[in-house]
CSV table of C-alpha atoms in Angstrom, one decimal:
chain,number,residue,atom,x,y,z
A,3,UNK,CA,-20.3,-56.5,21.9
A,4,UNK,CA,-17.1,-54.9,22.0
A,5,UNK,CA,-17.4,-53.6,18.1
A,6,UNK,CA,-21.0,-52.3,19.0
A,7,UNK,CA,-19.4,-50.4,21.5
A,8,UNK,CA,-16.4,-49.0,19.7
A,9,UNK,CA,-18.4,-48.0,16.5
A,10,UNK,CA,-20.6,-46.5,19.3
A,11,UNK,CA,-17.3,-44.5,20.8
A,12,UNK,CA,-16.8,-43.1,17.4
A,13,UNK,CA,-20.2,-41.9,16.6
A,14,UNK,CA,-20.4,-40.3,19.5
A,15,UNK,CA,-16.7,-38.6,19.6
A,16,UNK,CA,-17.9,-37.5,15.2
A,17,UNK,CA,-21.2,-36.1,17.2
A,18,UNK,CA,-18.9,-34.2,19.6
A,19,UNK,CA,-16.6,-32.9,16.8
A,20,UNK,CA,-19.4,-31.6,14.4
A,21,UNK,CA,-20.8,-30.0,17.8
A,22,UNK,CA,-18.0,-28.2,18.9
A,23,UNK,CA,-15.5,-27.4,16.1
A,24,UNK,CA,-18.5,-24.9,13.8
A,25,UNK,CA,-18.1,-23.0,17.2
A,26,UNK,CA,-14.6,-22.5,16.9
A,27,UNK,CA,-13.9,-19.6,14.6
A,28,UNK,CA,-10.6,-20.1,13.6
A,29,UNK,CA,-12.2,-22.3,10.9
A,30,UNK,CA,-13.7,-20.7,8.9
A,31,UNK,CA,-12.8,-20.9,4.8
A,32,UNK,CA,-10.5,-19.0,3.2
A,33,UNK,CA,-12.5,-16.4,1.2
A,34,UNK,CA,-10.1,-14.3,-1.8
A,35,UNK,CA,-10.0,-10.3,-1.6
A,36,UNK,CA,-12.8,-9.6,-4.4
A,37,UNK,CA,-11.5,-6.5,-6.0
A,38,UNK,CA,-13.9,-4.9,-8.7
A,39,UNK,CA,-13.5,-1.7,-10.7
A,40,UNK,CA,-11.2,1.4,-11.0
A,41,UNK,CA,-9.4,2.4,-7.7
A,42,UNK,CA,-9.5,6.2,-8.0
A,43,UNK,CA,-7.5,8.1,-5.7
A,44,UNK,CA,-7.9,11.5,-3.9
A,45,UNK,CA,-4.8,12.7,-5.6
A,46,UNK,CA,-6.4,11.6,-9.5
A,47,UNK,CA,-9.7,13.7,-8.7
A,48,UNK,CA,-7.7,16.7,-7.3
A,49,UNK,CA,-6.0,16.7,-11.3
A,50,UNK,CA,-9.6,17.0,-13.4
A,51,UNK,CA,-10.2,20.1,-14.1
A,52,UNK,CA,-13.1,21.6,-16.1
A,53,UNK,CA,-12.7,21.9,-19.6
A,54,UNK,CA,-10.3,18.7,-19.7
A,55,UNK,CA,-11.4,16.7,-23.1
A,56,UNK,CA,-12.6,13.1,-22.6
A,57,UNK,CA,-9.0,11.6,-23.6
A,58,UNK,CA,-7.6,14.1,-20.8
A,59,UNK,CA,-10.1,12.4,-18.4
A,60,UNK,CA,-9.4,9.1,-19.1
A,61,UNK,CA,-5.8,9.4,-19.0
A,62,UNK,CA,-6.1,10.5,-15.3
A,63,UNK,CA,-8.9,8.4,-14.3
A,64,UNK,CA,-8.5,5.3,-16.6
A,65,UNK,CA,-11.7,3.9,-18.5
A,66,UNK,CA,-14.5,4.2,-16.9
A,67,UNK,CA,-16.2,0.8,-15.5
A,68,UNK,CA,-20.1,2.2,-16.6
A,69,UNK,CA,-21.1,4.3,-19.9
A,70,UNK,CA,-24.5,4.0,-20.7
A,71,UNK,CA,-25.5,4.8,-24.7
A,72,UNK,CA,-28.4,6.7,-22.7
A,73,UNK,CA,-26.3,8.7,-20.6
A,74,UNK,CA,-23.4,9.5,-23.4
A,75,UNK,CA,-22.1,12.5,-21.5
A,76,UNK,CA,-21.9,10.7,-17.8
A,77,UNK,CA,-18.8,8.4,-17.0
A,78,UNK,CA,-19.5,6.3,-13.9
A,79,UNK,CA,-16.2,5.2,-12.2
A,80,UNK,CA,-17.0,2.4,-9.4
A,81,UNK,CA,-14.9,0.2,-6.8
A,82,UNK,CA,-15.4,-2.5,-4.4
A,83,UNK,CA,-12.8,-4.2,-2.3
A,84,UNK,CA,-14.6,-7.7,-0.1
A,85,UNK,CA,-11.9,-9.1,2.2
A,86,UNK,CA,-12.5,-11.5,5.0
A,87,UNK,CA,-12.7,-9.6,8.6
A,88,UNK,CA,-12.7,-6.3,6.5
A,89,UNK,CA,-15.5,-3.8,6.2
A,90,UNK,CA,-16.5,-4.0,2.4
A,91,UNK,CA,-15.2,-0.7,0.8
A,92,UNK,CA,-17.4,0.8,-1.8
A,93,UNK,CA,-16.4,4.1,-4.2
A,94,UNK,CA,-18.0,6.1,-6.8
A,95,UNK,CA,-16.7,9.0,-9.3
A,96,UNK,CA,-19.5,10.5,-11.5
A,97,UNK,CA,-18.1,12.7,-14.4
A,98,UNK,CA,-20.2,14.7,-16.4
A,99,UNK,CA,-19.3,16.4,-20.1
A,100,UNK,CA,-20.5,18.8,-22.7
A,101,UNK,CA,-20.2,17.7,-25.3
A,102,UNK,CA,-16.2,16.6,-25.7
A,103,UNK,CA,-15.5,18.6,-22.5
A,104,UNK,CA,-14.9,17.6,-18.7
A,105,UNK,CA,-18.3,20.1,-16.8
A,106,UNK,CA,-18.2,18.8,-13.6
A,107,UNK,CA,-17.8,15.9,-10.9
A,108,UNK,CA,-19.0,13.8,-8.1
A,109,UNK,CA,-17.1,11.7,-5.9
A,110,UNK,CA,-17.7,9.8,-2.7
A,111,UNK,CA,-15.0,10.8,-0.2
A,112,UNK,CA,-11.8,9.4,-1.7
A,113,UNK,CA,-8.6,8.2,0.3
A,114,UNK,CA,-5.4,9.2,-0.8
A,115,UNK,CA,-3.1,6.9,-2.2
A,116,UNK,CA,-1.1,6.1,0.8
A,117,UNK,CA,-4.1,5.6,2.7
A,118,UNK,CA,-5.6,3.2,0.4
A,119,UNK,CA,-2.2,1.0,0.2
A,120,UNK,CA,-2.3,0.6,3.9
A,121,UNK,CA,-5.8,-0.7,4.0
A,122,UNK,CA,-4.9,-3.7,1.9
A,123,UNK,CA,-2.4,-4.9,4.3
A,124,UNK,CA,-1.9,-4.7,8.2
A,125,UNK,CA,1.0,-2.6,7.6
A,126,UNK,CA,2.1,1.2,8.1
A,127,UNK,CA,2.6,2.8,4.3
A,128,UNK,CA,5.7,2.8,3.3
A,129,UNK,CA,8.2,5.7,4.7
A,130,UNK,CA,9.5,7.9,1.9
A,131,UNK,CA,12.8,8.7,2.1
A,132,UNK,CA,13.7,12.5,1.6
A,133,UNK,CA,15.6,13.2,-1.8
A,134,UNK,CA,17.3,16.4,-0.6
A,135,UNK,CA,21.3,16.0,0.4
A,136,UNK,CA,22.3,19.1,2.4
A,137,UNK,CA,25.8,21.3,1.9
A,138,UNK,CA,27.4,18.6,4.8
A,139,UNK,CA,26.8,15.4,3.0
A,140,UNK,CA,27.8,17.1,-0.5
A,141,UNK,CA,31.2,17.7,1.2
A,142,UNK,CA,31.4,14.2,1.3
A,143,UNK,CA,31.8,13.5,-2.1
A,144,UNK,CA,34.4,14.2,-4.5
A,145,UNK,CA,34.6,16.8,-6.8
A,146,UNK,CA,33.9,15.2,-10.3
A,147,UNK,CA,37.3,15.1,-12.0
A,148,UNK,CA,37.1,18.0,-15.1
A,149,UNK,CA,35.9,16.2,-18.7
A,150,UNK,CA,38.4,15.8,-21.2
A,151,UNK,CA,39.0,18.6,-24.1
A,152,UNK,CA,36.9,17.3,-27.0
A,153,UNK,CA,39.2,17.3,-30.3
A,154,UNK,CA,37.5,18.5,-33.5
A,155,UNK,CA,35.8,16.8,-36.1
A,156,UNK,CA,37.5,16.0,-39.1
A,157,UNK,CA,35.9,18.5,-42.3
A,158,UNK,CA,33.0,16.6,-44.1
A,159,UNK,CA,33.6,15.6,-47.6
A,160,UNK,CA,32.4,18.0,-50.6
A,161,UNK,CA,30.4,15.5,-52.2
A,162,UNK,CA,29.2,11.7,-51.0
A,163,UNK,CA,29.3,8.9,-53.2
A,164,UNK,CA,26.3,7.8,-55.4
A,165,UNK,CA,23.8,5.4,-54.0
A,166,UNK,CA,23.8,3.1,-56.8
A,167,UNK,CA,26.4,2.6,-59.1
A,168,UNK,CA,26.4,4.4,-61.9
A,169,UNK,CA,26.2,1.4,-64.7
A,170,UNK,CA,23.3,-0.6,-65.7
């Protein structure tokens, strides 16, 4: 009697358990950041210009993710970014030649660089750091000592020996 009743005790603690924990939703499965395509940039679009040749384009943009043997002037350029308790982000550049040359372009409202790092992680972009010294801080340093007087070469010869030597 004392087993039926412990086996009992568990089955109904599992029954509990499987009840209560799917409610919790601090468990749920790790799921990994599905990242698909060319990121394209704000800063990358603002650089095509018309006229540009397709090798032009593609250095800029990268290859394109969709060309179609149907559509050989039209260079589709998607991305999609899926992380867990993120919206899913979806982007698309359309780029249209004649011929060998860049026409025109469509784009889907593009962040900029520094705004698409800081949606991958919880964290503020990076702060750049300004490359400039001003006249105070360059009195800081010390005048570079004056470079040594360079002596002069030595004349070349008149004539250089042969390559291969003269007996066979």
């Amino acid at each position: 009697m004392f087993i039926f009743h412990r086996a009992l005790g568990r089955l109904g603690l599992a029954l509990l358990l499987g009840a209560v924990l799917p409610a919790c939703s601090f468990l749920q499965p790790y799921r990994v950041p599905v990242v698909q395509g060319n990121v394209v940039t704000r800063e990358q679009v603002g650089a095509l210009r018309p006229g540009m040749s397709r090798i032009q384009v593609r250095d800029i943009l990268g290859t394109p993710l969709l060309t179609s043997v149907f559509h050989a002037n039209r260079w589709d350029y998607v991305f999609t970014l899926q992380r867990q308790g993120a919206e899913p982000q979806a982007r698309r550049v359309t780029v249209y030649f004649q011929g060998e040359t860049l026409e025109r372009f469509e784009a889907d409202a593009l962040p900029s660089e520094t705004e698409f790092v800081s949606t991958l992680g919880n964290r503020e972009p990076p702060k750049v750091p300004v490359l400039e010294a001003t006249p105070e801080k360059l009195q800081e340093f010390p005048a570079p000592a004056p470079a040594p007087e360079a002596k002069p070469l030595p004349p070349l010869p008149a004539s250089y020996p042969p390559l291969e030597p003269a007996t066979r």
